[in-house]
PDB file of C-alpha atoms in Angstrom:
ATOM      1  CA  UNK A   1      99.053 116.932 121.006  1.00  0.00           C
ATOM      2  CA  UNK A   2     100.835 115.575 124.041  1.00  0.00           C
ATOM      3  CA  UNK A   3     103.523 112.617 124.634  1.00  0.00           C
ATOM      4  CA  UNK A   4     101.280 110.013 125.556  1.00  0.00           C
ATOM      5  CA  UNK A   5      98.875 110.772 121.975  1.00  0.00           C
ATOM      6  CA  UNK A   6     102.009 110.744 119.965  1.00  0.00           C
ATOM      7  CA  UNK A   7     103.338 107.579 121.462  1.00  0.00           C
ATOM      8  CA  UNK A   8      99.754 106.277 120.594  1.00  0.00           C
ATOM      9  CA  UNK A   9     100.006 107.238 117.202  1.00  0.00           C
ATOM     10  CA  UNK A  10     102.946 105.276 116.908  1.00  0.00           C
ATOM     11  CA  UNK A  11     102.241 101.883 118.740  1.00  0.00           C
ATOM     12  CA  UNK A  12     101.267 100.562 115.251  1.00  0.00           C
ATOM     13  CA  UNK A  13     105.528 100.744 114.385  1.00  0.00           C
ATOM     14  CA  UNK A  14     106.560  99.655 117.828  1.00  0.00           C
ATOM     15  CA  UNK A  15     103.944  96.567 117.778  1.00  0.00           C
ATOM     16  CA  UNK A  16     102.729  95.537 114.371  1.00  0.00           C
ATOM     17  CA  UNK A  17      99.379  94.207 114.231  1.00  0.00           C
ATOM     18  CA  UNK A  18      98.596  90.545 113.537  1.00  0.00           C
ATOM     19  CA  UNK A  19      98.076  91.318 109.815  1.00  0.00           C
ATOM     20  CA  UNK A  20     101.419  93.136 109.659  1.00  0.00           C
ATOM     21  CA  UNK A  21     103.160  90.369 111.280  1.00  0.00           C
ATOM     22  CA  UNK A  22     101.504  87.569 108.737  1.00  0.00           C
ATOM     23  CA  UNK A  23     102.109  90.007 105.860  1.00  0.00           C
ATOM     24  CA  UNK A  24     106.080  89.677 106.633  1.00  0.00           C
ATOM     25  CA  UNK A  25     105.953  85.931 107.314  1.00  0.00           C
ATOM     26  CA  UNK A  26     104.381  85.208 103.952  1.00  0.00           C
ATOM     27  CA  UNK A  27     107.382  87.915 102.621  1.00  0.00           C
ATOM     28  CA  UNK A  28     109.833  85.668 104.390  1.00  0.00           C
ATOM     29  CA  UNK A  29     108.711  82.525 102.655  1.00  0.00           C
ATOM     30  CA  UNK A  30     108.117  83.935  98.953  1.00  0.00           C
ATOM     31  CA  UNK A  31     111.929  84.953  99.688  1.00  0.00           C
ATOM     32  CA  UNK A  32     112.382  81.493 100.752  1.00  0.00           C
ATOM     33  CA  UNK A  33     110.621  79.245  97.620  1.00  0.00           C
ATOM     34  CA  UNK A  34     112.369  82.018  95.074  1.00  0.00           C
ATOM     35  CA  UNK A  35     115.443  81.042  96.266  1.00  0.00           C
ATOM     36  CA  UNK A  36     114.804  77.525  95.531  1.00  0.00           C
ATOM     37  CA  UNK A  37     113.993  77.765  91.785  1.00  0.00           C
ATOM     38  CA  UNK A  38     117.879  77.348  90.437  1.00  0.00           C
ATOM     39  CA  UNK A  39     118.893  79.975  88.036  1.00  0.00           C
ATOM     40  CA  UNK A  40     120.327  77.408  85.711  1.00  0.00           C
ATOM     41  CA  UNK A  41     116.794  76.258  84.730  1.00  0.00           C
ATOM     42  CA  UNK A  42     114.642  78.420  86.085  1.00  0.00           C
ATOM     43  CA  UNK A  43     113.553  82.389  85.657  1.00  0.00           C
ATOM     44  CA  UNK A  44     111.283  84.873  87.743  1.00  0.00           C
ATOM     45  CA  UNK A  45     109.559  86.114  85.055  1.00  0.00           C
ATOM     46  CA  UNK A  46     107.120  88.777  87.435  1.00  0.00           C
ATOM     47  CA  UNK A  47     106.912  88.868  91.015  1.00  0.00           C
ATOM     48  CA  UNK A  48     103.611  90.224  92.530  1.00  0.00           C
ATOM     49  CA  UNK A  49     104.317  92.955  94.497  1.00  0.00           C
ATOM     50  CA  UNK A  50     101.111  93.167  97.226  1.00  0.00           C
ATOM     51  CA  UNK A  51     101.465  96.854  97.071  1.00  0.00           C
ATOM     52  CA  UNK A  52      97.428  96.567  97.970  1.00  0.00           C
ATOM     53  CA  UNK A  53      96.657  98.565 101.219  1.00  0.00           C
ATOM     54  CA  UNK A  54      92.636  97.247 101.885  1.00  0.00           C
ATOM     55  CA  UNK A  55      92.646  99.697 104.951  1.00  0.00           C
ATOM     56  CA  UNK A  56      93.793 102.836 102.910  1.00  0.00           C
ATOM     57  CA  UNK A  57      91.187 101.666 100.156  1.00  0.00           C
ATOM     58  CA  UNK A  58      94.168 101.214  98.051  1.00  0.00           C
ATOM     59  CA  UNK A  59      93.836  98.831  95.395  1.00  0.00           C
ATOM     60  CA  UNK A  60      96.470  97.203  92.635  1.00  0.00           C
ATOM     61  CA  UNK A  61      94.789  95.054  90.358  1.00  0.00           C
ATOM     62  CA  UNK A  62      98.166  93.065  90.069  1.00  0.00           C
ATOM     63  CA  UNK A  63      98.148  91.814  93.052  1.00  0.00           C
ATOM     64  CA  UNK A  64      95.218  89.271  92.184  1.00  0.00           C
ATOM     65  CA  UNK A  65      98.087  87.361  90.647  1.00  0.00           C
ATOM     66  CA  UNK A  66      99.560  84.424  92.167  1.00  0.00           C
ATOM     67  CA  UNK A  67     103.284  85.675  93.717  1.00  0.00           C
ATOM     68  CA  UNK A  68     105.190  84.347  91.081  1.00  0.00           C
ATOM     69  CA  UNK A  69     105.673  83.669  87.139  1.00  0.00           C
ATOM     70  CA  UNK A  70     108.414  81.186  86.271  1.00  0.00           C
ATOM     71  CA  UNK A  71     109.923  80.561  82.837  1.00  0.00           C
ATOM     72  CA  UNK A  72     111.054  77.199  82.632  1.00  0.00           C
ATOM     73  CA  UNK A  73     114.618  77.944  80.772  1.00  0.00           C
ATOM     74  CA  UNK A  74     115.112  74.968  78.585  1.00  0.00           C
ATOM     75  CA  UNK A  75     111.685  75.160  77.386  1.00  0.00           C
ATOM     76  CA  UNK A  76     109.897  78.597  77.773  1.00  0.00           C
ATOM     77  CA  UNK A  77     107.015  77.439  79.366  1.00  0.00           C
ATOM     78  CA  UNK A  78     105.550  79.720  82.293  1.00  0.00           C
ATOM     79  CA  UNK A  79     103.959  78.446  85.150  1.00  0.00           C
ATOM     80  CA  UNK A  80     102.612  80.709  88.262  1.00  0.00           C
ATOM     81  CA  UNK A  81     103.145  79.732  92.248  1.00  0.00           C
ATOM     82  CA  UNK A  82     101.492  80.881  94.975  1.00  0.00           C
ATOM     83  CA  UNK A  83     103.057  80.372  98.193  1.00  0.00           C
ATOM     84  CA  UNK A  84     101.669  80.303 101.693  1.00  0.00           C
ATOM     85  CA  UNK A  85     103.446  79.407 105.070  1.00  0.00           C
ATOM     86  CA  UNK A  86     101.023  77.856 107.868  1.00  0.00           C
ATOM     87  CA  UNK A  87     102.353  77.547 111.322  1.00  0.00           C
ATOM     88  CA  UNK A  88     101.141  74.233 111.703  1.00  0.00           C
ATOM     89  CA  UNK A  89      97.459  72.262 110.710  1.00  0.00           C
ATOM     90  CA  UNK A  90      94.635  72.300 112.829  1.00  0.00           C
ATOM     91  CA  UNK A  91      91.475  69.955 113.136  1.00  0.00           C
ATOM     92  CA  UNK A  92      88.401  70.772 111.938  1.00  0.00           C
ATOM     93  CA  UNK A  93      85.117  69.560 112.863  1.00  0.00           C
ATOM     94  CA  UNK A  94      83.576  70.360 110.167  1.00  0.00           C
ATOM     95  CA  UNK A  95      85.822  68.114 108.200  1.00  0.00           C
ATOM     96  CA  UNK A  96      86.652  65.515 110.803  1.00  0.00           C
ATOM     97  CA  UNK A  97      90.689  65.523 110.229  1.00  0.00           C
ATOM     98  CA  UNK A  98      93.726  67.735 109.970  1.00  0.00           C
ATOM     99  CA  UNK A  99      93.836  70.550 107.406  1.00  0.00           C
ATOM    100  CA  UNK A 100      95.697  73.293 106.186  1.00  0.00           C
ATOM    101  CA  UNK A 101      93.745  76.713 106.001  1.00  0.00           C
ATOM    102  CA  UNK A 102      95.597  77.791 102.838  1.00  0.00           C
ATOM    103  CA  UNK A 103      93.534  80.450 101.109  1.00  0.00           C
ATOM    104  CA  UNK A 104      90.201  81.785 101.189  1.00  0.00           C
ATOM    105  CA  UNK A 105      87.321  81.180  98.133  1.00  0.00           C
ATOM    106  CA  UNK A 106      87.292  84.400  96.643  1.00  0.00           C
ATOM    107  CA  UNK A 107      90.723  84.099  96.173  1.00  0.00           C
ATOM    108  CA  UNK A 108      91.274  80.364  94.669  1.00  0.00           C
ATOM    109  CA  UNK A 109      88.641  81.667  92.363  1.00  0.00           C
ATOM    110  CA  UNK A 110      91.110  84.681  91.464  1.00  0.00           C
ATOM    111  CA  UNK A 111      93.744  82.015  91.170  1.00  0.00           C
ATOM    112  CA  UNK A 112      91.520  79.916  88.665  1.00  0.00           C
ATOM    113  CA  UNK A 113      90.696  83.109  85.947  1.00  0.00           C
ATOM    114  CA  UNK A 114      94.240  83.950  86.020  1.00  0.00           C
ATOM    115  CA  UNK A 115      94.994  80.303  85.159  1.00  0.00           C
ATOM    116  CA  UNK A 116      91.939  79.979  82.423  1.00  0.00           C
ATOM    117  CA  UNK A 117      92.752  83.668  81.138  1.00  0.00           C
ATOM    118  CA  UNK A 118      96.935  83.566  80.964  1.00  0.00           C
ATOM    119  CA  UNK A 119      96.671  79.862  79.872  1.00  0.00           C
ATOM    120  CA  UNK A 120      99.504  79.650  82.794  1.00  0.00           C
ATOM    121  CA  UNK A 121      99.338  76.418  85.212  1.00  0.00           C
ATOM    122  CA  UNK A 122      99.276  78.219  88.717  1.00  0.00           C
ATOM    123  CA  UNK A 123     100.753  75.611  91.885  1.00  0.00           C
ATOM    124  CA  UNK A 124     100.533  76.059  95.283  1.00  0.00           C
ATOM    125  CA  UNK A 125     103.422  76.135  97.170  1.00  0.00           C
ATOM    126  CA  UNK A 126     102.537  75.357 101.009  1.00  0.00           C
ATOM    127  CA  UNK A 127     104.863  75.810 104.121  1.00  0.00           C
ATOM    128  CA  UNK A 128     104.157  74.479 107.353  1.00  0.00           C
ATOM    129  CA  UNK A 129     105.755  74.393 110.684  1.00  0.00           C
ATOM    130  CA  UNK A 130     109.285  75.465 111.323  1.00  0.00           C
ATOM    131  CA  UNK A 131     109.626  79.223 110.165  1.00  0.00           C
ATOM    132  CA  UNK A 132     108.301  80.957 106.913  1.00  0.00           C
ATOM    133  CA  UNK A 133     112.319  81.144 106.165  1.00  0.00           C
ATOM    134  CA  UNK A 134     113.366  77.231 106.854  1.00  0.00           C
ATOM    135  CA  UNK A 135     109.396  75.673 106.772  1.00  0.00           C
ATOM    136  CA  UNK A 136     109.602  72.047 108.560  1.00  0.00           C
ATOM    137  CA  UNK A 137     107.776  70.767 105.550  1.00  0.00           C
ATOM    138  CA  UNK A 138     106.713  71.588 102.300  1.00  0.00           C
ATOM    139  CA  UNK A 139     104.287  70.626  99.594  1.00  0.00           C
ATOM    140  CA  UNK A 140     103.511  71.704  96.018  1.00  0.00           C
ATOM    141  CA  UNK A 141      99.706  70.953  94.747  1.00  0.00           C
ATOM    142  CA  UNK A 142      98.440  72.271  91.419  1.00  0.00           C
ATOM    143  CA  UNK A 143      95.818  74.652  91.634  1.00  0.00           C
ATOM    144  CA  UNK A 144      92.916  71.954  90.116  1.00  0.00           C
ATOM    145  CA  UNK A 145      94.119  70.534  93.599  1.00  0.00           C
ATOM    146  CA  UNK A 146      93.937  72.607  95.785  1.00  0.00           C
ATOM    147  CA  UNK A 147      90.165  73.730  95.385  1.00  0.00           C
ATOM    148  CA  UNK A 148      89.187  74.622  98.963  1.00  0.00           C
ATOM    149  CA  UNK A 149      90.519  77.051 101.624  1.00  0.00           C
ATOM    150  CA  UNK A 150      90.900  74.161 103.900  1.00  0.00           C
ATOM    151  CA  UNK A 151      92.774  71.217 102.861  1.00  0.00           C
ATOM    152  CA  UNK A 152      93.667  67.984 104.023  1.00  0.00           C
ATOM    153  CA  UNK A 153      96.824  67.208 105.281  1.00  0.00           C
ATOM    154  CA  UNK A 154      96.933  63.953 103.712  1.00  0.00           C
ATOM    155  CA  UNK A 155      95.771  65.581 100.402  1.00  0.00           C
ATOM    156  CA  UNK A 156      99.024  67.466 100.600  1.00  0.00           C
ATOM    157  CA  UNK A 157     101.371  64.351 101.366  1.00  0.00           C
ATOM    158  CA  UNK A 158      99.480  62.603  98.488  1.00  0.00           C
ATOM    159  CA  UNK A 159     100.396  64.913  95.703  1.00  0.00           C
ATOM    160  CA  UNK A 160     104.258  65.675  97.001  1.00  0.00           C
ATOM    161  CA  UNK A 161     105.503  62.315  94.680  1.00  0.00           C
ATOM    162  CA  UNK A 162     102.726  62.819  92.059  1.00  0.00           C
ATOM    163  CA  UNK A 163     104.273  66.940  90.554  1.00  0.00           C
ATOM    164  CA  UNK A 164     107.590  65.205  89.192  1.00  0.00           C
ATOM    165  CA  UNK A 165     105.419  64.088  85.985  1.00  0.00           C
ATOM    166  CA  UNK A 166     105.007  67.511  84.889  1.00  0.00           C
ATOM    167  CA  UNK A 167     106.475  68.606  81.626  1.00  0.00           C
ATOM    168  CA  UNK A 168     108.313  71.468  83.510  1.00  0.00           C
ATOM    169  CA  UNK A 169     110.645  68.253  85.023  1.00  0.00           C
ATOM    170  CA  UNK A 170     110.663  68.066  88.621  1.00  0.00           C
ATOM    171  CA  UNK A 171     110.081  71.627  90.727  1.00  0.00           C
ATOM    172  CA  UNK A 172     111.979  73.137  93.396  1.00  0.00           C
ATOM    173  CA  UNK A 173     109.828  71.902  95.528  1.00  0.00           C
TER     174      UNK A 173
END
């Protein structure tokens, strides 16, 4: 094998692929929105590791989970988040209006068994703009929300007041 196969080989570590690079983002901000949940009040009960590799055909069954499990201190209620950072929203035609592309419907569905079969509330904890480590804004939506991949912006403005009513007291975010 000559220089220029092995350098081929190896482009993948030198340039990461698109997937790579939105694999670390979404890293960056789960790192981010665990940081917010203060240790006084709040634990991370189980944090899903994405060890999943779908192009090795490698698959952990744990990682249909939503990224986090919090114990609510005072209380001992859990609750699950799933966070996703979005560079920005984009218009859709299809919808007439700005959304957020959050997830995809094979995985809300995941989202809602783990929900019915845990008996765990699972929110969604959506970043958008800035960087995945200091997000411009952010919004948490309940799951029952946040039904569809693609999601109004003004659906997630709407519910940002609406979360402090929970029994958990008002979230991180």
């Amino acid at each position: 094998m000559g220089l220029i196969d092995k350098v081929i080989k190896t482009v993948n570590i030198w340039l990461p692929d698109e997937q790579q690079e939105n694999y670390e983002k979404g890293k960056q901000f789960e790192q981010y929105v665990a940081k917010l949940f203060n240790p006084n009040f709040y634990a991370i009960k189980d944090w899903t590791r994405d060890n999943s590799d779908k192009r090795q055909g490698i698959y952990v069954e744990s990682d249909k989970q939503p990224d986090f499990i919090i114990r609510f201190k005072s209380s001992n209620e859990l609750f699950a988040v799933e966070c996703k950072w979005r560079n920005n929203p984009y218009y859709s035609e299809k919808l007439d209006g700005l959304v957020v592309n959050w997830s995809s419907f094979n995985k809300i569905n995941m989202y809602q068994k783990f929900e019915k079969d845990e008996g765990i509330p699972v929110f969604v904890v959506i970043g958008l703009g800035g960087e995945p480590f200091e997000p411009g804004k952010m919004f948490c939506l309940p799951l029952s929300e946040a039904k569809y991949p693609e999601m109004y912006l003004s659906v997630c403005i709407n519910m940002k007041g609406r979360l402090r009513s929970h029994s958990f007291g008002e979230m991180a975010c």
